[in-house]
C-alpha positions as a LaTeX table, in Angstrom:
\begin{tabular}{lrrr}
\hline
Residue & $x$ (\AA) & $y$ (\AA) & $z$ (\AA) \\
\hline
Unk1 & 13.82 & $-23.72$ & $-1.65$ \\
Unk2 & 15.95 & $-26.41$ & $-0.03$ \\
Unk3 & 19.49 & $-27.04$ & $-1.22$ \\
Unk4 & 21.47 & $-30.11$ & $-0.22$ \\
Unk5 & 25.24 & $-29.82$ & $-0.02$ \\
Unk6 & 27.34 & $-33.00$ & $-0.03$ \\
Unk7 & 30.97 & $-32.59$ & 0.93 \\
Unk8 & 33.19 & $-35.68$ & 0.77 \\
Unk9 & 35.85 & $-35.66$ & 3.48 \\
Unk10 & 38.45 & $-38.35$ & 4.22 \\
Unk11 & 36.69 & $-41.11$ & 6.12 \\
Unk12 & 33.26 & $-39.70$ & 6.00 \\
Unk13 & 30.49 & $-38.11$ & 4.05 \\
Unk14 & 29.17 & $-34.85$ & 5.39 \\
Unk15 & 25.65 & $-33.94$ & 4.37 \\
Unk16 & 24.59 & $-30.39$ & 5.15 \\
Unk17 & 21.03 & $-29.27$ & 4.72 \\
Unk18 & 20.38 & $-25.56$ & 4.40 \\
Unk19 & 17.29 & $-23.60$ & 3.55 \\
Unk20 & 17.88 & $-20.46$ & 1.56 \\
Unk21 & 15.45 & $-17.89$ & 0.39 \\
Unk22 & 15.14 & $-17.14$ & $-3.26$ \\
Unk23 & 13.88 & $-14.44$ & $-5.57$ \\
Unk24 & 10.51 & $-14.99$ & $-7.18$ \\
Unk25 & 10.45 & $-13.24$ & $-10.55$ \\
Unk26 & 7.01 & $-12.86$ & $-12.02$ \\
Unk27 & 5.33 & $-10.93$ & $-14.81$ \\
Unk28 & 1.86 & $-12.23$ & $-13.89$ \\
Unk29 & $-1.01$ & $-9.78$ & $-13.73$ \\
Unk30 & $-2.06$ & $-11.14$ & $-10.35$ \\
Unk31 & 0.45 & $-13.05$ & $-8.23$ \\
Unk32 & 0.64 & $-13.22$ & $-4.45$ \\
Unk33 & 3.69 & $-14.50$ & $-2.60$ \\
Unk34 & 3.20 & $-15.13$ & 1.15 \\
Unk35 & 6.15 & $-13.95$ & 3.24 \\
Unk36 & 5.81 & $-14.31$ & 7.01 \\
Unk37 & 2.68 & $-12.40$ & 8.08 \\
Unk38 & 2.36 & $-10.65$ & 4.72 \\
Unk39 & 1.58 & $-11.20$ & 1.05 \\
Unk40 & 3.52 & $-9.44$ & $-1.71$ \\
Unk41 & 1.21 & $-8.92$ & $-4.68$ \\
Unk42 & 1.71 & $-7.74$ & $-8.26$ \\
Unk43 & $-1.83$ & $-6.28$ & $-8.56$ \\
Unk44 & $-1.77$ & $-5.10$ & $-12.17$ \\
Unk45 & $-5.47$ & $-4.39$ & $-11.76$ \\
Unk46 & $-6.06$ & $-1.97$ & $-14.65$ \\
Unk47 & $-4.46$ & $-3.98$ & $-17.46$ \\
Unk48 & $-7.57$ & $-3.62$ & $-19.61$ \\
Unk49 & $-7.26$ & 0.15 & $-19.85$ \\
Unk50 & $-3.47$ & 0.23 & $-19.49$ \\
Unk51 & $-2.05$ & $-2.71$ & $-21.50$ \\
Unk52 & 1.59 & $-3.66$ & $-21.22$ \\
Unk53 & 3.93 & $-5.81$ & $-19.15$ \\
Unk54 & 4.84 & $-5.51$ & $-15.50$ \\
Unk55 & 7.51 & $-7.62$ & $-13.82$ \\
Unk56 & 8.34 & $-7.85$ & $-10.13$ \\
Unk57 & 11.21 & $-9.49$ & $-8.22$ \\
Unk58 & 10.09 & $-10.69$ & $-4.76$ \\
Unk59 & 12.36 & $-11.87$ & $-1.96$ \\
Unk60 & 10.41 & $-14.78$ & $-0.48$ \\
Unk61 & 12.20 & $-14.50$ & 2.87 \\
Unk62 & 12.25 & $-10.77$ & 3.63 \\
Unk63 & 9.23 & $-9.53$ & 1.66 \\
Unk64 & 11.24 & $-6.85$ & $-0.13$ \\
Unk65 & 10.25 & $-6.46$ & $-3.77$ \\
Unk66 & 11.32 & $-4.50$ & $-6.82$ \\
Unk67 & 9.18 & $-3.52$ & $-9.79$ \\
Unk68 & 11.71 & $-4.07$ & $-12.55$ \\
Unk69 & 9.57 & $-3.55$ & $-15.64$ \\
Unk70 & 6.41 & $-1.60$ & $-16.45$ \\
Unk71 & 5.80 & $-0.91$ & $-20.13$ \\
Unk72 & 2.35 & 0.63 & $-19.68$ \\
Unk73 & 1.81 & 4.36 & $-19.95$ \\
Unk74 & $-1.64$ & 5.14 & $-18.64$ \\
Unk75 & $-1.89$ & 8.92 & $-18.74$ \\
Unk76 & $-3.75$ & 10.13 & $-15.68$ \\
Unk77 & $-5.11$ & 6.70 & $-14.72$ \\
Unk78 & $-3.44$ & 4.25 & $-12.37$ \\
Unk79 & $-2.34$ & 1.03 & $-14.06$ \\
Unk80 & $-1.20$ & $-1.09$ & $-11.12$ \\
Unk81 & $-0.51$ & $-1.16$ & $-7.40$ \\
Unk82 & 2.34 & $-3.61$ & $-6.75$ \\
Unk83 & 2.28 & $-3.82$ & $-2.98$ \\
Unk84 & 2.56 & $-5.78$ & 0.25 \\
Unk85 & $-0.59$ & $-6.70$ & 2.20 \\
Unk86 & $-1.36$ & $-7.21$ & 5.87 \\
Unk87 & $-4.93$ & $-8.34$ & 6.53 \\
Unk88 & $-7.75$ & $-9.27$ & 4.20 \\
Unk89 & $-8.66$ & $-7.62$ & 0.89 \\
Unk90 & $-10.15$ & $-8.68$ & $-2.44$ \\
Unk91 & $-9.78$ & $-12.41$ & $-1.77$ \\
Unk92 & $-6.23$ & $-12.27$ & $-0.41$ \\
Unk93 & $-5.67$ & $-13.11$ & 3.27 \\
Unk94 & $-2.27$ & $-12.68$ & 4.85 \\
Unk95 & $-1.13$ & $-15.33$ & 7.36 \\
Unk96 & $-1.59$ & $-14.76$ & 11.11 \\
Unk97 & $-3.20$ & $-11.35$ & 10.75 \\
Unk98 & $-4.92$ & $-9.52$ & 13.60 \\
Unk99 & $-7.42$ & $-8.12$ & 11.10 \\
Unk100 & $-10.29$ & $-7.50$ & 10.69 \\
Unk101 & $-10.57$ & $-5.53$ & 13.93 \\
Unk102 & $-13.30$ & $-3.16$ & 15.03 \\
Unk103 & $-12.21$ & 0.46 & 14.84 \\
Unk104 & $-13.33$ & 1.12 & 18.42 \\
Unk105 & $-10.94$ & $-1.59$ & 19.65 \\
Unk106 & $-7.87$ & $-0.03$ & 18.08 \\
Unk107 & $-5.31$ & 1.62 & 20.31 \\
Unk108 & $-2.67$ & 1.99 & 17.60 \\
Unk109 & $-1.80$ & 0.60 & 14.18 \\
Unk110 & 1.94 & 1.07 & 13.91 \\
Unk111 & 3.71 & 0.62 & 10.62 \\
Unk112 & 7.28 & 1.00 & 9.38 \\
Unk113 & 8.11 & 1.20 & 5.69 \\
Unk114 & 11.22 & 2.03 & 3.71 \\
Unk115 & 11.23 & 2.21 & $-0.07$ \\
Unk116 & 13.35 & 3.54 & $-2.93$ \\
Unk117 & 11.54 & 5.29 & $-5.80$ \\
Unk118 & 12.80 & 6.45 & $-9.17$ \\
Unk119 & 12.03 & 10.07 & $-9.95$ \\
Unk120 & 10.54 & 9.64 & $-13.39$ \\
Unk121 & 7.00 & 9.13 & $-14.62$ \\
Unk122 & 3.74 & 9.46 & $-12.72$ \\
Unk123 & 3.14 & 7.56 & $-9.48$ \\
Unk124 & 2.39 & 7.71 & $-5.76$ \\
Unk125 & 4.00 & 5.53 & $-3.10$ \\
Unk126 & 1.28 & 5.12 & $-0.52$ \\
Unk127 & $-0.46$ & 3.10 & 2.14 \\
Unk128 & $-3.88$ & 1.74 & 1.18 \\
Unk129 & $-6.16$ & 1.09 & 4.18 \\
Unk130 & $-9.50$ & $-0.69$ & 3.79 \\
Unk131 & $-12.51$ & $-0.43$ & 6.13 \\
Unk132 & $-16.00$ & $-1.90$ & 6.03 \\
Unk133 & $-19.20$ & $-1.28$ & 8.03 \\
Unk134 & $-19.31$ & $-4.93$ & 9.16 \\
Unk135 & $-17.04$ & $-7.95$ & 9.58 \\
Unk136 & $-18.59$ & $-9.86$ & 6.69 \\
Unk137 & $-17.00$ & $-8.07$ & 3.73 \\
Unk138 & $-16.38$ & $-10.56$ & 0.98 \\
Unk139 & $-13.68$ & $-10.92$ & $-1.63$ \\
Unk140 & $-15.56$ & $-8.68$ & $-4.09$ \\
Unk141 & $-14.51$ & $-5.53$ & $-2.26$ \\
Unk142 & $-15.73$ & $-2.90$ & 0.17 \\
Unk143 & $-19.01$ & $-1.48$ & $-1.07$ \\
Unk144 & $-20.38$ & 0.92 & 1.51 \\
Unk145 & $-16.97$ & 1.16 & 3.18 \\
Unk146 & $-14.01$ & 3.49 & 2.97 \\
Unk147 & $-10.58$ & 3.36 & 1.38 \\
Unk148 & $-8.01$ & 5.57 & 3.10 \\
Unk149 & $-4.71$ & 6.24 & 1.37 \\
Unk150 & $-1.64$ & 7.86 & 2.91 \\
Unk151 & 0.66 & 9.20 & 0.19 \\
Unk152 & 4.22 & 9.45 & 1.47 \\
Unk153 & 5.94 & 10.27 & $-1.83$ \\
Unk154 & 4.53 & 11.07 & $-5.26$ \\
Unk155 & 5.55 & 12.52 & $-8.60$ \\
Unk156 & 3.62 & 14.32 & $-11.35$ \\
Unk157 & 0.26 & 13.60 & $-9.76$ \\
Unk158 & $-2.10$ & 15.13 & $-7.26$ \\
Unk159 & $-5.09$ & 14.24 & $-5.11$ \\
Unk160 & $-8.57$ & 13.45 & $-6.41$ \\
Unk161 & $-11.39$ & 14.60 & $-6.45$ \\
Unk162 & $-12.44$ & 17.19 & $-3.83$ \\
Unk163 & $-9.77$ & 19.07 & $-1.90$ \\
Unk164 & $-10.89$ & 19.04 & 1.73 \\
Unk165 & $-8.02$ & 21.25 & 2.86 \\
Unk166 & $-5.01$ & 20.75 & 5.13 \\
Unk167 & $-4.65$ & 18.58 & 8.22 \\
Unk168 & $-1.92$ & 18.22 & 10.81 \\
Unk169 & $-1.45$ & 14.62 & 11.91 \\
Unk170 & 1.45 & 13.28 & 13.97 \\
Unk171 & 3.05 & 16.71 & 13.80 \\
Unk172 & 3.18 & 16.59 & 9.99 \\
Unk173 & 1.18 & 18.52 & 7.39 \\
Unk174 & $-1.11$ & 16.75 & 4.92 \\
Unk175 & $-3.60$ & 17.75 & 2.23 \\
Unk176 & $-6.87$ & 15.79 & 2.40 \\
Unk177 & $-8.78$ & 14.73 & $-0.71$ \\
Unk178 & $-12.08$ & 12.85 & $-0.96$ \\
Unk179 & $-14.13$ & 11.11 & $-3.61$ \\
Unk180 & $-17.41$ & 9.17 & $-3.53$ \\
Unk181 & $-16.63$ & 6.18 & $-5.73$ \\
Unk182 & $-19.66$ & 4.78 & $-7.55$ \\
Unk183 & $-19.36$ & 1.02 & $-7.84$ \\
Unk184 & $-22.64$ & 0.37 & $-9.59$ \\
Unk185 & $-25.11$ & 0.33 & $-6.73$ \\
Unk186 & $-22.69$ & 0.52 & $-3.82$ \\
Unk187 & $-20.77$ & 3.66 & $-3.01$ \\
Unk188 & $-17.33$ & 3.58 & $-1.43$ \\
Unk189 & $-15.73$ & 6.60 & 0.15 \\
Unk190 & $-12.16$ & 7.36 & $-0.98$ \\
Unk191 & $-9.96$ & 9.52 & 1.25 \\
Unk192 & $-6.35$ & 10.42 & 0.53 \\
Unk193 & $-3.84$ & 12.14 & 2.80 \\
Unk194 & $-0.99$ & 13.65 & 0.77 \\
Unk195 & 2.20 & 14.46 & 2.65 \\
Unk196 & 3.26 & 18.08 & 2.23 \\
Unk197 & 6.82 & 16.97 & 3.06 \\
Unk198 & 7.68 & 13.83 & 1.14 \\
Unk199 & 9.40 & 10.84 & 2.70 \\
Unk200 & 10.71 & 7.44 & 1.63 \\
Unk201 & 11.14 & 6.07 & 5.15 \\
Unk202 & 8.85 & 5.98 & 8.20 \\
Unk203 & 9.22 & 4.10 & 11.46 \\
Unk204 & 6.34 & 3.66 & 13.93 \\
Unk205 & 3.86 & 5.64 & 11.84 \\
Unk206 & 0.59 & 5.24 & 13.76 \\
Unk207 & $-1.99$ & 4.80 & 11.01 \\
Unk208 & $-4.79$ & 4.94 & 13.58 \\
Unk209 & $-4.30$ & 8.72 & 13.69 \\
Unk210 & $-5.53$ & 8.90 & 10.09 \\
Unk211 & $-8.52$ & 6.74 & 11.01 \\
Unk212 & $-9.22$ & 9.12 & 13.90 \\
Unk213 & $-9.16$ & 12.11 & 11.55 \\
Unk214 & $-11.45$ & 10.36 & 9.05 \\
Unk215 & $-13.82$ & 9.42 & 11.87 \\
Unk216 & $-13.96$ & 13.06 & 13.02 \\
Unk217 & $-14.85$ & 14.06 & 9.46 \\
Unk218 & $-17.64$ & 11.44 & 9.33 \\
Unk219 & $-15.96$ & 9.24 & 6.70 \\
Unk220 & $-15.86$ & 6.14 & 8.93 \\
Unk221 & $-17.58$ & 5.01 & 12.15 \\
Unk222 & $-16.16$ & 3.43 & 15.35 \\
Unk223 & $-18.41$ & 0.40 & 14.81 \\
Unk224 & $-16.73$ & $-0.32$ & 11.46 \\
Unk225 & $-13.92$ & $-2.82$ & 10.88 \\
Unk226 & $-10.36$ & $-2.31$ & 9.71 \\
Unk227 & $-9.69$ & $-5.06$ & 7.20 \\
Unk228 & $-6.33$ & $-4.45$ & 5.60 \\
Unk229 & $-3.22$ & $-2.30$ & 5.40 \\
Unk230 & $-1.26$ & $-2.31$ & 2.14 \\
Unk231 & 1.89 & $-0.44$ & 1.11 \\
Unk232 & 2.98 & $-0.03$ & $-2.49$ \\
Unk233 & 3.23 & 2.18 & $-5.53$ \\
Unk234 & 0.26 & 3.30 & $-7.60$ \\
Unk235 & 1.93 & 3.53 & $-10.99$ \\
Unk236 & 0.52 & 5.28 & $-14.04$ \\
Unk237 & 3.77 & 5.36 & $-15.99$ \\
Unk238 & 7.53 & 5.27 & $-15.47$ \\
Unk239 & 8.98 & 5.20 & $-11.99$ \\
Unk240 & 10.93 & 2.00 & $-12.62$ \\
Unk241 & 12.67 & 0.51 & $-10.75$ \\
Unk242 & 10.71 & 0.88 & $-7.53$ \\
Unk243 & 11.89 & $-1.06$ & $-4.49$ \\
Unk244 & 10.04 & $-1.69$ & $-1.24$ \\
Unk245 & 12.84 & $-2.56$ & 1.15 \\
Unk246 & 11.24 & $-3.21$ & 4.56 \\
Unk247 & 7.65 & $-3.23$ & 5.79 \\
Unk248 & 5.83 & $-4.12$ & 8.99 \\
Unk249 & 2.44 & $-3.56$ & 10.64 \\
Unk250 & 1.36 & $-4.24$ & 14.22 \\
Unk251 & $-2.07$ & $-3.77$ & 15.77 \\
Unk252 & $-2.33$ & $-2.59$ & 19.41 \\
Unk253 & 1.36 & $-3.30$ & 20.02 \\
Unk254 & 4.21 & $-0.93$ & 20.85 \\
Unk255 & 1.77 & 1.98 & 21.08 \\
Unk256 & 3.45 & 5.28 & 21.76 \\
Unk257 & 6.69 & 4.30 & 20.05 \\
Unk258 & 8.66 & 7.25 & 18.71 \\
Unk259 & 7.91 & 8.21 & 15.13 \\
Unk260 & 10.90 & 8.50 & 12.81 \\
Unk261 & 10.13 & 10.36 & 9.59 \\
Unk262 & 12.86 & 11.04 & 7.03 \\
Unk263 & 12.03 & 13.93 & 4.62 \\
Unk264 & 13.21 & 13.83 & 1.01 \\
Unk265 & 13.49 & 16.92 & $-1.24$ \\
Unk266 & 10.89 & 15.94 & $-3.82$ \\
Unk267 & 8.39 & 18.43 & $-5.20$ \\
Unk268 & 5.50 & 16.98 & $-7.24$ \\
Unk269 & 4.17 & 18.50 & $-10.43$ \\
Unk270 & 0.37 & 18.83 & $-10.06$ \\
Unk271 & $-1.82$ & 17.41 & $-12.77$ \\
Unk272 & $-4.37$ & 19.60 & $-14.56$ \\
Unk273 & $-8.02$ & 19.42 & $-13.60$ \\
Unk274 & $-9.52$ & 16.19 & $-14.87$ \\
Unk275 & $-13.02$ & 14.95 & $-15.49$ \\
Unk276 & $-14.31$ & 11.90 & $-13.54$ \\
Unk277 & $-14.49$ & 9.89 & $-16.74$ \\
Unk278 & $-10.73$ & 10.14 & $-17.17$ \\
Unk279 & $-9.89$ & 8.30 & $-13.95$ \\
Unk280 & $-11.09$ & 4.74 & $-13.25$ \\
Unk281 & $-12.08$ & 3.82 & $-9.70$ \\
Unk282 & $-9.43$ & 2.20 & $-7.51$ \\
Unk283 & $-9.47$ & $-1.62$ & $-7.36$ \\
\hline
\end{tabular}
């Protein structure tokens, strides 16, 4: 917003024009606020199964956001994924993005993210990475493609559906989970990397290393396209407030930069075994 200050001094009138950022407060189910090269989005995608109210405060200059209210309690299912987007996904396109980009052209996909969770409820703070076999994926989603999640911190939840075992990536230990998501005629592969050591702050995390691991496992192909990188909190219940403080993504820039990974002493409580019918597919 623009604010005009008028200060009357002896002999003259001083007019100062200053542009200040503001806080966008929204309780909309779907609301996207462009901030620089990114879009902050409320993404309350499972309202039908998980009714309630979600409110988010968004800084329209820095891109930081805080989920201030979430009255839903969705059991084992995810209700919403308030997040920040770089790239192109489900009809949203962030400004000045280098995506989509063919996987074979990627040298690195560096990201830094710092967030502050609340240790109640059921949630996972995670990257959500979207890939498609071609560069013509439309706003309806990624049928035939792959969704790769990187869970940095999580509480009272666990991976789904098939445990593929451990992996060591970037010198850190992860547990890999996979699920073939049936989208009514078009399968999508879901892969999740769960950090064995939780963190709420990473700097220069090269997400391409997770793509490399998924490619080795046959989940994606080098001819495919990376469409989007998101970072947010998959919330089933509680966990409020949640604040995403800083976030950035760069493609093929600053490759080889030193990774900074700050562990936090959080131990999740695994969920019991669940049937597929109990968990809706991701958005």
